GROMACS .gro file of C-alpha atoms in nm:
model
  206
    1MET     CA    1  -6.098  -3.912   2.449
    2THR     CA    2  -6.006  -3.535   2.568
    3GLN     CA    3  -5.830  -3.390   2.306
    4PRO     CA    4  -5.445  -3.258   2.452
    5MET     CA    5  -5.531  -2.907   2.344
    6SER     CA    6  -5.876  -2.920   2.573
    7ILE     CA    7  -5.656  -3.029   2.862
    8LEU     CA    8  -5.399  -2.769   2.866
    9THR     CA    9  -5.670  -2.493   2.857
   10LYS     CA   10  -5.837  -2.640   3.130
   11ILE     CA   11  -5.531  -2.640   3.322
   12ALA     CA   12  -5.434  -2.256   3.181
   13TRP     CA   13  -5.795  -2.181   3.321
   14ASN     CA   14  -5.811  -2.373   3.687
   15PHE     CA   15  -5.451  -2.148   3.735
   16SER     CA   16  -5.551  -1.883   4.025
   17PRO     CA   17  -5.570  -1.538   3.977
   18LYS     CA   18  -5.209  -1.478   4.154
   19MET     CA   19  -5.052  -1.731   3.942
   20ARG     CA   20  -5.170  -1.528   3.646
   21ASP     CA   21  -5.053  -1.233   3.747
   22HIS     CA   22  -4.692  -1.378   3.846
   23ALA     CA   23  -4.701  -1.500   3.485
   24VAL     CA   24  -4.791  -1.136   3.328
   25GLN     CA   25  -4.547  -1.023   3.560
   26ALA     CA   26  -4.227  -1.230   3.463
   27VAL     CA   27  -4.354  -1.153   3.083
   28LEU     CA   28  -4.296  -0.790   3.140
   29ILE     CA   29  -3.999  -0.829   3.310
   30PHE     CA   30  -3.828  -0.991   3.049
   31THR     CA   31  -3.962  -0.795   2.762
   32SER     CA   32  -3.848  -0.491   2.943
   33VAL     CA   33  -3.485  -0.634   2.973
   34PHE     CA   34  -3.494  -0.754   2.609
   35LEU     CA   35  -3.588  -0.391   2.549
   36ALA     CA   36  -3.335  -0.210   2.762
   37PHE     CA   37  -3.023  -0.452   2.661
   38ALA     CA   38  -3.158  -0.375   2.280
   39LEU     CA   39  -3.138   0.051   2.322
   40ASN     CA   40  -2.850  -0.019   2.496
   41GLU     CA   41  -2.646  -0.186   2.229
   42CYS     CA   42  -2.829   0.074   1.991
   43ARG     CA   43  -2.687   0.350   2.209
   44MET     CA   44  -2.337   0.168   2.205
   45THR     CA   45  -2.310   0.136   1.827
   46SER     CA   46  -2.420   0.487   1.797
   47ILE     CA   47  -2.157   0.633   2.051
   48GLU     CA   48  -1.894   0.398   1.873
   49LYS     CA   49  -1.994   0.533   1.516
   50ARG     CA   50  -1.947   0.868   1.641
   51GLU     CA   51  -1.607   0.867   1.798
   52THR     CA   52  -1.479   0.638   1.496
   53ARG     CA   53  -1.585   0.942   1.274
   54LYS     CA   54  -1.432   1.182   1.532
   55ALA     CA   55  -1.132   0.992   1.536
   56LEU     CA   56  -1.109   0.966   1.184
   57ALA     CA   57  -1.148   1.348   1.127
   58ALA     CA   58  -0.852   1.390   1.366
   59ILE     CA   59  -0.622   1.156   1.190
   60VAL     CA   60  -0.701   1.310   0.818
   61HIS     CA   61  -0.636   1.658   1.015
   62GLU     CA   62  -0.316   1.566   1.147
   63MET     CA   63  -0.205   1.370   0.813
   64GLU     CA   64  -0.300   1.710   0.604
   65ASN     CA   65  -0.071   1.902   0.855
   66ASN     CA   66   0.201   1.681   0.814
   67LEU     CA   67   0.191   1.670   0.449
   68ASP     CA   68   0.176   2.061   0.465
   69VAL     CA   69   0.499   2.047   0.638
   70LEU     CA   70   0.680   1.824   0.408
   71GLU     CA   71   0.549   2.032   0.113
   72ARG     CA   72   0.723   2.324   0.273
   73TRP     CA   73   1.041   2.195   0.393
   74ALA     CA   74   1.125   1.916   0.133
   75PRO     CA   75   1.235   2.142  -0.171
   76TYR     CA   76   1.433   2.323   0.070
   77HIS     CA   77   1.581   2.013   0.167
   78LYS     CA   78   1.665   1.919  -0.186
   79GLU     CA   79   1.819   2.251  -0.261
   80VAL     CA   80   2.035   2.200   0.051
   81MET     CA   81   2.141   1.833  -0.097
   82ASP     CA   82   2.232   1.965  -0.404
   83ARG     CA   83   2.431   2.266  -0.316
   84THR     CA   84   2.624   1.995  -0.106
   85PHE     CA   85   2.680   1.771  -0.380
   86GLN     CA   86   2.785   2.085  -0.619
   87LEU     CA   87   3.022   2.205  -0.333
   88LEU     CA   88   3.201   1.854  -0.342
   89GLU     CA   89   3.214   1.877  -0.733
   90THR     CA   90   3.444   2.171  -0.679
   91ASP     CA   91   3.793   2.233  -0.543
   92SER     CA   92   3.685   2.456  -0.332
   93ALA     CA   93   3.901   2.569  -0.024
   94VAL     CA   94   3.590   2.528   0.190
   95LEU     CA   95   3.656   2.125   0.169
   96THR     CA   96   3.982   2.139   0.269
   97GLN     CA   97   4.016   2.439   0.517
   98GLY     CA   98   3.841   2.516   0.840
   99ARG     CA   99   3.564   2.318   0.988
  100PHE     CA  100   3.242   2.194   0.816
  101SER     CA  101   2.969   2.501   0.810
  102LEU     CA  102   2.596   2.475   0.742
  103GLU     CA  103   2.624   2.832   0.647
  104HIS     CA  104   2.769   2.728   0.274
  105LEU     CA  105   2.470   2.512   0.218
  106ALA     CA  106   2.142   2.609   0.436
  107GLY     CA  107   2.087   2.939   0.230
  108ASP     CA  108   1.859   3.204   0.346
  109SER     CA  109   1.741   2.993   0.642
  110SER     CA  110   1.897   2.940   0.961
  111SER     CA  111   1.813   2.603   1.006
  112LEU     CA  112   1.701   2.304   0.855
  113MET     CA  113   1.383   2.241   0.954
  114ARG     CA  114   1.195   2.466   1.214
  115GLU     CA  115   0.855   2.225   1.170
  116PHE     CA  116   0.805   1.854   1.276
  117LEU     CA  117   0.550   1.624   1.161
  118THR     CA  118   0.316   1.523   1.473
  119ARG     CA  119   0.188   1.158   1.567
  120HIS     CA  120  -0.076   1.252   1.812
  121ALA     CA  121  -0.383   1.116   1.632
  122TRP     CA  122  -0.186   0.766   1.655
  123GLY     CA  123  -0.378   0.664   1.962
  124TYR     CA  124  -0.706   0.655   1.821
  125ILE     CA  125  -0.593   0.326   1.636
  126ASN     CA  126  -0.615   0.133   1.988
  127ALA     CA  127  -0.873   0.346   2.160
  128GLN     CA  128  -1.179   0.229   2.329
  129ASN     CA  129  -1.501   0.310   2.143
  130ILE     CA  130  -1.344   0.323   1.796
  131ASN     CA  131  -1.400   0.058   1.555
  132PHE     CA  132  -1.220   0.141   1.231
  133ASP     CA  133  -1.264  -0.114   0.960
  134LEU     CA  134  -1.006  -0.345   0.851
  135GLN     CA  135  -0.858  -0.121   0.566
  136THR     CA  136  -0.889   0.206   0.724
  137ARG     CA  137  -0.627   0.065   1.023
  138ILE     CA  138  -0.396  -0.085   0.789
  139ASP     CA  139  -0.361   0.262   0.558
  140VAL     CA  140  -0.358   0.435   0.905
  141ILE     CA  141  -0.108   0.182   1.082
  142MET     CA  142   0.101   0.208   0.720
  143VAL     CA  143   0.137   0.564   0.747
  144TYR     CA  144   0.280   0.640   1.054
  145GLN     CA  145   0.509   0.355   1.039
  146GLN     CA  146   0.684   0.528   0.698
  147GLN     CA  147   0.653   0.852   0.905
  148GLU     CA  148   0.840   0.694   1.191
  149PHE     CA  149   1.137   0.661   0.874
  150VAL     CA  150   1.131   1.007   0.803
  151GLU     CA  151   1.153   1.098   1.189
  152LYS     CA  152   1.450   0.867   1.249
  153SER     CA  153   1.636   1.000   0.929
  154LEU     CA  154   1.582   1.372   1.018
  155GLY     CA  155   1.669   1.262   1.387
  156ARG     CA  156   2.023   1.105   1.284
  157LEU     CA  157   2.115   1.414   1.041
  158ILE     CA  158   2.047   1.645   1.353
  159GLU     CA  159   2.268   1.416   1.558
  160LEU     CA  160   2.561   1.443   1.257
  161LEU     CA  161   2.519   1.768   1.312
  162PHE     CA  162   2.585   1.823   1.663
  163SER     CA  163   2.849   1.529   1.665
  164ARG     CA  164   3.205   1.593   1.811
  165GLU     CA  165   3.342   1.497   1.436
  166MET     CA  166   3.175   1.754   1.231
  167LEU     CA  167   3.407   1.995   1.437
  168GLU     CA  168   3.791   1.794   1.355
  169GLU     CA  169   3.952   2.008   1.127
  170ASN     CA  170   4.119   1.743   0.953
  171GLN     CA  171   3.797   1.567   0.850
  172THR     CA  172   3.631   1.841   0.664
  173LEU     CA  173   3.574   1.701   0.304
  174GLU     CA  174   3.421   1.346   0.463
  175ASN     CA  175   3.186   1.530   0.696
  176TYR     CA  176   3.050   1.736   0.335
  177VAL     CA  177   3.034   1.392   0.216
  178LEU     CA  178   2.853   1.257   0.502
  179PHE     CA  179   2.610   1.535   0.542
  180GLY     CA  180   2.530   1.509   0.169
  181GLN     CA  181   2.433   1.148   0.195
  182TYR     CA  182   2.234   1.196   0.539
  183MET     CA  183   2.025   1.480   0.336
  184GLY     CA  184   1.972   1.253   0.046
  185ASP     CA  185   1.807   0.996   0.258
  186LEU     CA  186   1.608   1.241   0.448
  187TRP     CA  187   1.516   1.420   0.107
  188GLY     CA  188   1.417   1.026  -0.017
  189GLN     CA  189   1.237   0.961   0.276
  190GLU     CA  190   1.025   1.254   0.244
  191HIS     CA  191   0.940   1.262  -0.093
  192ALA     CA  192   0.804   0.897  -0.110
  193MET     CA  193   0.628   1.032   0.241
  194ILE     CA  194   0.469   1.277   0.055
  195ASP     CA  195   0.352   1.058  -0.199
  196THR     CA  196   0.173   0.831   0.037
  197TYR     CA  197   0.051   1.095   0.260
  198LYS     CA  198  -0.181   1.214  -0.054
  199PHE     CA  199  -0.249   0.838  -0.165
  200THR     CA  200  -0.399   0.751   0.221
  201LEU     CA  201  -0.578   1.083   0.252
  202GLU     CA  202  -0.776   1.015  -0.104
  203ARG     CA  203  -0.851   0.665   0.050
  204LEU     CA  204  -0.996   0.812   0.386
  205LYS     CA  205  -1.207   1.055   0.224
  206GLU     CA  206  -1.352   0.835   0.019
   0.00000   0.00000   0.00000
């Protein structure tokens, strides 16, 4: 009885040269496609890793800049807040005569803040070819969400200073009280934000 393997061998050798050429070409084509796919995957992975590193570096750089801004301005804001509450504890005529004036509180500075926090690197979170690990994504999202509270607190303070009520002479005391409360909220947000920046930067640099 002829063995199955012998039959297959005979069939294989009975293939015409043309059929064998087709078979070889098919194998070569398959191998070429597979290698091209594998090389493309490696190239895309390499690009993704490179872009992710660049994005993380940009985020870290922006956080460091924002931290520097707050570390310069938060102490000054605390001074303004303290001056406001000290003024409210006195019987100063400033509280009952004339309008609210920032000059009594701002000290040597002519502005409450000349630098602002930025969020340009926020767009990297959902950008293509960037793949942060889960913990990094969570850390970055939480930082920018908390930063939004600081920005809103500063926005409310600026809106208060430019409001019509701040010009009312019969609301001077109330305006100083309100300003002190808003300054306290801003400084509290900044103080917490500084701690968050430092903690997150330490994690991102590990």
